[in-house]
CSV table of C-alpha atoms and ligand atoms in Angstrom, one decimal:
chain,number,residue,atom,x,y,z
A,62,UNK,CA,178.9,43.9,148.4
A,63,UNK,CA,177.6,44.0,145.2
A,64,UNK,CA,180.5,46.6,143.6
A,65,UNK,CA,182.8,43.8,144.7
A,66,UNK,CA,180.7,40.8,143.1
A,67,UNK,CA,181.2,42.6,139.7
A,68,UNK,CA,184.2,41.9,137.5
A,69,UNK,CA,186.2,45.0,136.2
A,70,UNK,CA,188.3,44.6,134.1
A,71,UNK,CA,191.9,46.7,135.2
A,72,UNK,CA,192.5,48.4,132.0
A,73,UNK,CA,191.2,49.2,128.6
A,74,UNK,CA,192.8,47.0,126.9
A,75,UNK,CA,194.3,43.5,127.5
A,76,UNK,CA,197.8,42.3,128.9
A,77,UNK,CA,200.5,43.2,126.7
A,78,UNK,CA,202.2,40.4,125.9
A,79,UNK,CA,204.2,41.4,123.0
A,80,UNK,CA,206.2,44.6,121.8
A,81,UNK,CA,203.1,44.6,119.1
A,82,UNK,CA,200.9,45.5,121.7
A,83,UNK,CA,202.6,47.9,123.7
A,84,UNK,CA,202.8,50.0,120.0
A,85,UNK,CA,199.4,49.2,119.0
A,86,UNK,CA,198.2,50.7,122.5
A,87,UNK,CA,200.4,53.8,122.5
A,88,UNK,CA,198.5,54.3,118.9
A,89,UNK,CA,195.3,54.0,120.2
A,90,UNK,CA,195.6,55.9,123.5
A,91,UNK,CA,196.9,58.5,120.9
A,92,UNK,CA,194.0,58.4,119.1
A,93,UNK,CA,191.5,58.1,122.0
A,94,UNK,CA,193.2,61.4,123.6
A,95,UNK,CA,193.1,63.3,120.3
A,96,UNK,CA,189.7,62.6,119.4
A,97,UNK,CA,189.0,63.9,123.4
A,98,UNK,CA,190.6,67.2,123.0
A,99,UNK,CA,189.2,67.6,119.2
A,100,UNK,CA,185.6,66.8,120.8
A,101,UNK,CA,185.9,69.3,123.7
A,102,UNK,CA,187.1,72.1,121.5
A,103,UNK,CA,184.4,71.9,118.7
A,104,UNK,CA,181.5,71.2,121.2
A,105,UNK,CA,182.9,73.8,123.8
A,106,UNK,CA,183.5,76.3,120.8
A,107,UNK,CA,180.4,75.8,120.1
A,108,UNK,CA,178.6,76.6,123.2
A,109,UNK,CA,180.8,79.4,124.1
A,110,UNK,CA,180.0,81.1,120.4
A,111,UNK,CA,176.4,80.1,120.9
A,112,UNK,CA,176.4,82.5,123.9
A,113,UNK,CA,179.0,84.8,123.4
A,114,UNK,CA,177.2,85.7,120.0
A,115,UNK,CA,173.7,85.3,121.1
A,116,UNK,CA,170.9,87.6,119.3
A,117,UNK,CA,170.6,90.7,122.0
A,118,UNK,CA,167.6,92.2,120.7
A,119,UNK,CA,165.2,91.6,117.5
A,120,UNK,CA,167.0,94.7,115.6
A,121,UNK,CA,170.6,93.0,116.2
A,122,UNK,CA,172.0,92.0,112.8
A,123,UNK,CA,174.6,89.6,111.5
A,124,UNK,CA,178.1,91.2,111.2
A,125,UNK,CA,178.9,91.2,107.3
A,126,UNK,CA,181.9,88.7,107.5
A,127,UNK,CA,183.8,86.9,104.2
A,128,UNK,CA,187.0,85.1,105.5
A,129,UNK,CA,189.7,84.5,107.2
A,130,UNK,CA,192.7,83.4,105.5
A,131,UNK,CA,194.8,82.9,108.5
A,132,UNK,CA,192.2,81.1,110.5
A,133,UNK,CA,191.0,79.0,108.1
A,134,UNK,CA,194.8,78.0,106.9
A,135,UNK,CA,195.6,76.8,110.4
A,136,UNK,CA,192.4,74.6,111.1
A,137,UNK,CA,193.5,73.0,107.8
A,138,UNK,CA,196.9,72.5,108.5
A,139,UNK,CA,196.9,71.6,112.3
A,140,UNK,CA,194.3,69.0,111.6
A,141,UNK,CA,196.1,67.8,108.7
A,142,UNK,CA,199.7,67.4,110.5
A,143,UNK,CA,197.9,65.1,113.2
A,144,UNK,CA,196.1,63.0,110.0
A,145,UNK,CA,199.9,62.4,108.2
A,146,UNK,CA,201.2,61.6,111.6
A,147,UNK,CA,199.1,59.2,112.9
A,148,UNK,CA,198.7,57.9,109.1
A,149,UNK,CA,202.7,57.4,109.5
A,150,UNK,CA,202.4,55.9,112.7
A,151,UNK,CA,200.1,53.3,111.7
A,152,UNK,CA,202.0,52.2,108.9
A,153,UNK,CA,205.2,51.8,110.7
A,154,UNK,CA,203.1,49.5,113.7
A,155,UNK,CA,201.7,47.8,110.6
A,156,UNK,CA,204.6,47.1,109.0
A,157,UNK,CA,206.3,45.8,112.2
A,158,UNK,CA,203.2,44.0,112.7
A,159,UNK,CA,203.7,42.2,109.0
A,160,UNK,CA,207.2,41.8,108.5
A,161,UNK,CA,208.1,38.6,110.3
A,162,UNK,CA,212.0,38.5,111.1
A,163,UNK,CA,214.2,35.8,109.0
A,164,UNK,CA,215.2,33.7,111.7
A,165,UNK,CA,211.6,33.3,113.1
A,166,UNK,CA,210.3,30.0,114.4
A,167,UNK,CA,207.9,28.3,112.2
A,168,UNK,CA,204.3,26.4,113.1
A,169,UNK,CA,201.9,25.3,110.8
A,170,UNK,CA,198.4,26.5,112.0
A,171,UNK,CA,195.4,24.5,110.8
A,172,UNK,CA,191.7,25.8,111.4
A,173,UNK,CA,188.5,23.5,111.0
A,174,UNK,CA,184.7,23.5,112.1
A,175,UNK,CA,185.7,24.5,114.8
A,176,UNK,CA,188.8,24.0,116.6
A,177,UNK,CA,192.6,25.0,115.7
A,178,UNK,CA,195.5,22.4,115.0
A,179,UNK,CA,199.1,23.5,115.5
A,180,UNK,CA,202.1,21.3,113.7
A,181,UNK,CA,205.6,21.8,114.4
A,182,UNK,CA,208.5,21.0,111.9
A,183,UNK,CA,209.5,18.2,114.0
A,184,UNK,CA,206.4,16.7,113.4
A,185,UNK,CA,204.8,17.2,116.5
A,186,UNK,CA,201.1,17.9,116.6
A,187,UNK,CA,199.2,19.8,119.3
A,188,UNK,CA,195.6,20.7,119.1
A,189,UNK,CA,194.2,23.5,120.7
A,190,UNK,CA,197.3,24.4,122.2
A,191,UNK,CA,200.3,26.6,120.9
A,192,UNK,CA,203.2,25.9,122.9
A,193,UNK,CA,206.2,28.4,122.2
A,194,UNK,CA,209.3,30.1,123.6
A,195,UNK,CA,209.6,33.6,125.3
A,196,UNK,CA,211.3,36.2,123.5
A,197,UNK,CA,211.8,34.0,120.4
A,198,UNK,CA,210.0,35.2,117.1
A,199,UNK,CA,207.3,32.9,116.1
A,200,UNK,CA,205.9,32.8,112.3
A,201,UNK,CA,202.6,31.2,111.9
A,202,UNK,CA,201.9,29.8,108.2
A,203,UNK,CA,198.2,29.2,108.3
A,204,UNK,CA,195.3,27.4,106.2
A,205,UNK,CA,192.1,26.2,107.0
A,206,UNK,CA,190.3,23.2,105.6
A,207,UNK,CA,186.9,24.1,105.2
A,208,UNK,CA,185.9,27.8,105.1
A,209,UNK,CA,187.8,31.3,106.2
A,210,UNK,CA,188.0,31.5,109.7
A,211,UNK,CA,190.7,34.3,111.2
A,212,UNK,CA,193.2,33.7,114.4
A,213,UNK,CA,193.1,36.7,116.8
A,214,UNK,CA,195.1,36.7,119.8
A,215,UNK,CA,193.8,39.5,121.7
A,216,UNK,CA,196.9,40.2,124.2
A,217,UNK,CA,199.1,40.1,121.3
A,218,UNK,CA,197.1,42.2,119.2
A,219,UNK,CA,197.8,40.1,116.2
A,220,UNK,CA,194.8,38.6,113.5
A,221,UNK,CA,194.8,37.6,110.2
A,222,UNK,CA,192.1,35.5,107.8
A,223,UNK,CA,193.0,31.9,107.5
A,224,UNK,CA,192.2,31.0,104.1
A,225,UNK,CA,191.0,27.6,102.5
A,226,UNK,CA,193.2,26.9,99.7
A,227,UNK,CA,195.8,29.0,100.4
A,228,UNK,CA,198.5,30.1,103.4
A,229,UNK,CA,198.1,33.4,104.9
A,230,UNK,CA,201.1,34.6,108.3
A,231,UNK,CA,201.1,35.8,111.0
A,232,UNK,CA,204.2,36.3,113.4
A,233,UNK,CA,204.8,37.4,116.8
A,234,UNK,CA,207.3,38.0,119.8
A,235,UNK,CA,206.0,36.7,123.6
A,236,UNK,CA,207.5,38.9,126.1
A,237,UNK,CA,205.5,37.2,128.7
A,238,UNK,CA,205.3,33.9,129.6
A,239,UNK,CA,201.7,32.7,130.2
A,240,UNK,CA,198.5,31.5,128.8
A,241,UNK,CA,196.9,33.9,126.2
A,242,UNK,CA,193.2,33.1,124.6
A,243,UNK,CA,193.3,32.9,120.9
A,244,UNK,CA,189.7,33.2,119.2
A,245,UNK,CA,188.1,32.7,116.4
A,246,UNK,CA,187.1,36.3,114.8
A,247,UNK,CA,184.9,35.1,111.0
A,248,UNK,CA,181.9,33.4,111.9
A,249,UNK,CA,182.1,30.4,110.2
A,250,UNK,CA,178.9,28.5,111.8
A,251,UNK,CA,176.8,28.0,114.6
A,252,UNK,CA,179.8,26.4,116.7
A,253,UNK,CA,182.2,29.7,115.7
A,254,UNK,CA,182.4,30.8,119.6
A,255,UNK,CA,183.6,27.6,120.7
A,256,UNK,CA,186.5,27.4,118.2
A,257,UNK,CA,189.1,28.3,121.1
A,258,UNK,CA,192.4,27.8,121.5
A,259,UNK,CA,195.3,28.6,123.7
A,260,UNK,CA,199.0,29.9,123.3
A,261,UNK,CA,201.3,28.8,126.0
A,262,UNK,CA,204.5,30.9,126.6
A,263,UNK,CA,207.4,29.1,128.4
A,264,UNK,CA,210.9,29.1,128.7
A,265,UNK,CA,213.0,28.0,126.5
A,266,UNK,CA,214.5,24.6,128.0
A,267,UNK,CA,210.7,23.9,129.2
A,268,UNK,CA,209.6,24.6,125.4
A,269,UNK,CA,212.3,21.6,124.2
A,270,UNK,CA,211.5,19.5,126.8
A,271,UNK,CA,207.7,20.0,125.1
A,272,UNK,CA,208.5,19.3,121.7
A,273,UNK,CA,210.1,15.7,122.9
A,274,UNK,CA,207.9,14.3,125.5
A,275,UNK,CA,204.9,12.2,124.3
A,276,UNK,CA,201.8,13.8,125.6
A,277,UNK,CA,200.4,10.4,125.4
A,278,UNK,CA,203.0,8.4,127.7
A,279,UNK,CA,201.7,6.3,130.1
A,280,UNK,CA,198.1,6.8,129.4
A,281,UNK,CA,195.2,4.0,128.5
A,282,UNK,CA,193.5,4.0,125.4
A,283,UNK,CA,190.5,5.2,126.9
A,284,UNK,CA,192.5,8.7,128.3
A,285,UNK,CA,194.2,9.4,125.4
A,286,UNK,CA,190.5,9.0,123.8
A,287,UNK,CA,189.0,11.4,126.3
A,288,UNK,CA,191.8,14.1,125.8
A,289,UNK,CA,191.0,14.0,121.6
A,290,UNK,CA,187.6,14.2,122.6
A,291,UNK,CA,187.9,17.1,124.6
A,292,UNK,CA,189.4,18.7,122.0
A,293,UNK,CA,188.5,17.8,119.2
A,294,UNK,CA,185.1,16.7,118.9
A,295,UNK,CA,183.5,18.2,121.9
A,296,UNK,CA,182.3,21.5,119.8
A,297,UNK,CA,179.6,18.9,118.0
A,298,UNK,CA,179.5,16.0,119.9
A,299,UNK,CA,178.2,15.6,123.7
A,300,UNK,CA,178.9,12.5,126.0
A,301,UNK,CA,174.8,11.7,126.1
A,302,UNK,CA,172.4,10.7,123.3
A,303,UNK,CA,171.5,14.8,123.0
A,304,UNK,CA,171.8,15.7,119.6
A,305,UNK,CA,174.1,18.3,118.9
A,306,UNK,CA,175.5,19.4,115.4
A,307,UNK,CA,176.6,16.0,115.7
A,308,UNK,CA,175.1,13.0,117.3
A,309,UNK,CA,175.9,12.3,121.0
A,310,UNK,CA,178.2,9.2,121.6
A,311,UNK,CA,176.2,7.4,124.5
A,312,UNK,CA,174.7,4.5,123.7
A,313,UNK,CA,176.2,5.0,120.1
A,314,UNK,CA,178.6,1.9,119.6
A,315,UNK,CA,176.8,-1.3,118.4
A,316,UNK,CA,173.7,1.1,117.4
A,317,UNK,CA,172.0,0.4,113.9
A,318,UNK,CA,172.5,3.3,111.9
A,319,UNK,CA,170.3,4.5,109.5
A,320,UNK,CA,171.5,6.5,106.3
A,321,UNK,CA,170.4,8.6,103.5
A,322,UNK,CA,168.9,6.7,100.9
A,323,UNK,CA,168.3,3.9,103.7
A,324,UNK,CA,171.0,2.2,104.0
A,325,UNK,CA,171.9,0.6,107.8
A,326,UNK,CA,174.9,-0.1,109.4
A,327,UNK,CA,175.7,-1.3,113.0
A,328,UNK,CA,177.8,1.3,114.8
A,329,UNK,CA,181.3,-0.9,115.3
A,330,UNK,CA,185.0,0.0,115.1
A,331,UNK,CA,184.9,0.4,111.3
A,332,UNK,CA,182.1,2.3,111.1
A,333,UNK,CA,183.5,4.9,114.0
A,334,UNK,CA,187.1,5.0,112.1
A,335,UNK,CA,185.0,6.0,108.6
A,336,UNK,CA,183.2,8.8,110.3
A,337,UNK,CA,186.4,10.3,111.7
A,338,UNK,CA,188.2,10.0,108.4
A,339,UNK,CA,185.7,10.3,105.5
A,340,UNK,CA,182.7,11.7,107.3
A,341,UNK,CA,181.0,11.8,104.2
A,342,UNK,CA,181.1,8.6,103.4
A,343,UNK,CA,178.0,7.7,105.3
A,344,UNK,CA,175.4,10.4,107.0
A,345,UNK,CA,173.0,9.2,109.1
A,346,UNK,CA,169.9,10.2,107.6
A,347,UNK,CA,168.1,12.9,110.4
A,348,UNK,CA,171.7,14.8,109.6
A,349,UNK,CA,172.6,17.0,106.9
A,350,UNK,CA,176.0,16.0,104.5
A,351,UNK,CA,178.8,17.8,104.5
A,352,UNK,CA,179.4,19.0,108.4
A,353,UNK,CA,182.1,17.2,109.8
A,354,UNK,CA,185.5,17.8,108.4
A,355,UNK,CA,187.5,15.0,107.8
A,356,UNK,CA,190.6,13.9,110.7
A,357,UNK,CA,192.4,12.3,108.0
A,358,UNK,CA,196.1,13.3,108.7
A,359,UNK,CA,195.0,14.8,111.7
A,360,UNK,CA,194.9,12.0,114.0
A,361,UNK,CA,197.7,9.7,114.3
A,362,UNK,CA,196.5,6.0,114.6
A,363,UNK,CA,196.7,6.0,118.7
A,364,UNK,CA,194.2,8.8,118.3
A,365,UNK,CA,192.0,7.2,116.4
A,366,UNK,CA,191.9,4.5,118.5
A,367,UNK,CA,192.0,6.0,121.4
A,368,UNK,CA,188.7,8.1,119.9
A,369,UNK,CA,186.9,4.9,119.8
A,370,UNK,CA,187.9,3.5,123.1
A,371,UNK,CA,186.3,6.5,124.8
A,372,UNK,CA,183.0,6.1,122.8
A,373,UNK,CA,182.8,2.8,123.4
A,374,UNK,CA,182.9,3.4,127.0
A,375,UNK,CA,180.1,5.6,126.4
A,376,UNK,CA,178.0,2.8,125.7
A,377,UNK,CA,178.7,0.3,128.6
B,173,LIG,CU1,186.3,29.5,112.8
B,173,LIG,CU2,184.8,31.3,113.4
């Protein structure tokens, strides 16, 4: 049936995953009922005057009217009640919205062209992926290191600018556990809808077994390569010899590469390791400068490795 083949979505708004929401919601349903009511009773006022008043004959003449202190007092005042009470309702969802509690979990949020980077004060890193506790208070410090990019998480209702050269915060409270989307929300180039990430919600002995297990153990080179491919450099870089923002990696390793100002150098191990950690250092020359960020203190050595495993198998 074709009504069945289309997706609906089951509410207005998404899940609520966090007290936030459910306050932010209540808010706008609020304001979505009031602006209903107001609409019906100006337009239907309108079309009930429009009649009820209506010119009976060409003699009929306008009724010599000044004002009307009481009427006009009251569609001041009503109006203006609702405006102070929906301004102090807003400010109280903001300000629970801003102020982070004291004994909030921190992570360090990291935004680049054009994926996300979470670090945890163990030292743990996790791209793409923020793993955290239910029901535990989370405080994000964020920065980006290029341009402003801003981290919305829709079912939390939660978004704020992250800012190069400086931290900007966020915090929140899971109720749910679950994946949420987070998304990029400043357009910050032509890869801006692919800078994705998720937040996972888990329990809280299966968020500490997280934090200790190596996401790495027991995997080749060449898989731990694929997995910081597939989230790290996939936004610009494809498996085949398509250009993309980046070049694509088959049939990249033992290329000659040709540079700005025409220099050449073959593709090997070095070259690979220079491109990932001063970008700028060489640009091939059909490529404008500047467009990959650096991974330096980003990828710890097995990464880096593992990156050029996987694009040497790309070649064989
Ligand atoms: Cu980052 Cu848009």
């Amino acid at each position: 049936m074709f009504w069945s083949s289309v997706a609906r979505a089951s509410s207005l708004m998404p899940v609520q995953g966090t007290e936030i929401a459910k306050q932010v919601d209540q808010l706008y349903v609020f304001l979505l009922w009031a602006s209903f009511v107001s609409c019906v009773l100006v337009i239907g006022g309108f079309i009930y005057f429009s009649f009820k008043y209506k010119r009976q004959s060409d003699n009929d003449k306008t009724a010599y009217i000044t004002h009307n202190n009481v009427l006009e007092f009251t569609w001041s005042f009503i109006p203006f009640l609702i405006f102070m009470g929906v301004f102090g309702w807003g400010w109280w969802v903001y300000s629970n919205m801003r102020s982070a509690p004291k004994d909030a979990l921190e992570v360090q949020v990291i935004g680049q062209k054009w994926d996300w980077a979470f670090l945890y004060k163990s030292g743990k890193s996790s791209p793409a992926e923020l793993v955290v506790p239910v029901n535990t208070p989370i405080k994000l410090v964020m920065t980006s290191r290029d341009v402003i990019h801003s981290f919305f998480v829709p079912a939390f209702r939660i978004k704020q600018d992250v800012v190069p050269g400086r931290y900007t915060s966020l915090w929140f409270n899971a109720k749910k556990e679950g994946n949420f989307q987070v998304f990029c929300t400043e357009y910050c180039g032509d890869q801006h809808s692919a800078m994705l990430a998720k937040v996972r919600v888990v329990s809280s002995e299966q968020y500490s077994e997280w934090l200790q297990n190596d996401p790495y153990k027991g995997l080749s080179m060449l898989d731990i390569g694929q997995k910081v491919y597939s989230v790290r450099c996939i936004a610009c870089h494809s498996t085949t010899d398509q250009k993309g923002v980046g070049p694509g990696f088959a049939g990249l390793f033992g290329k000659e590469r040709k540079f700005e100002g025409g220099a050449v150098a073959v593709a090997d191990e070095n070259y690979i390791r220079e491109s990932i950690l001063n970008p700028n250092a060489k640009v091939l020359e059909t490529y404008p400068a500047g467009v990959m960020p650096t991974f330096a203190g980003q990828l710890s050595e097995e990464e880096i490795m593992g990156a050029i495993e996987y694009v040497k198998s790309l070649t064989q």
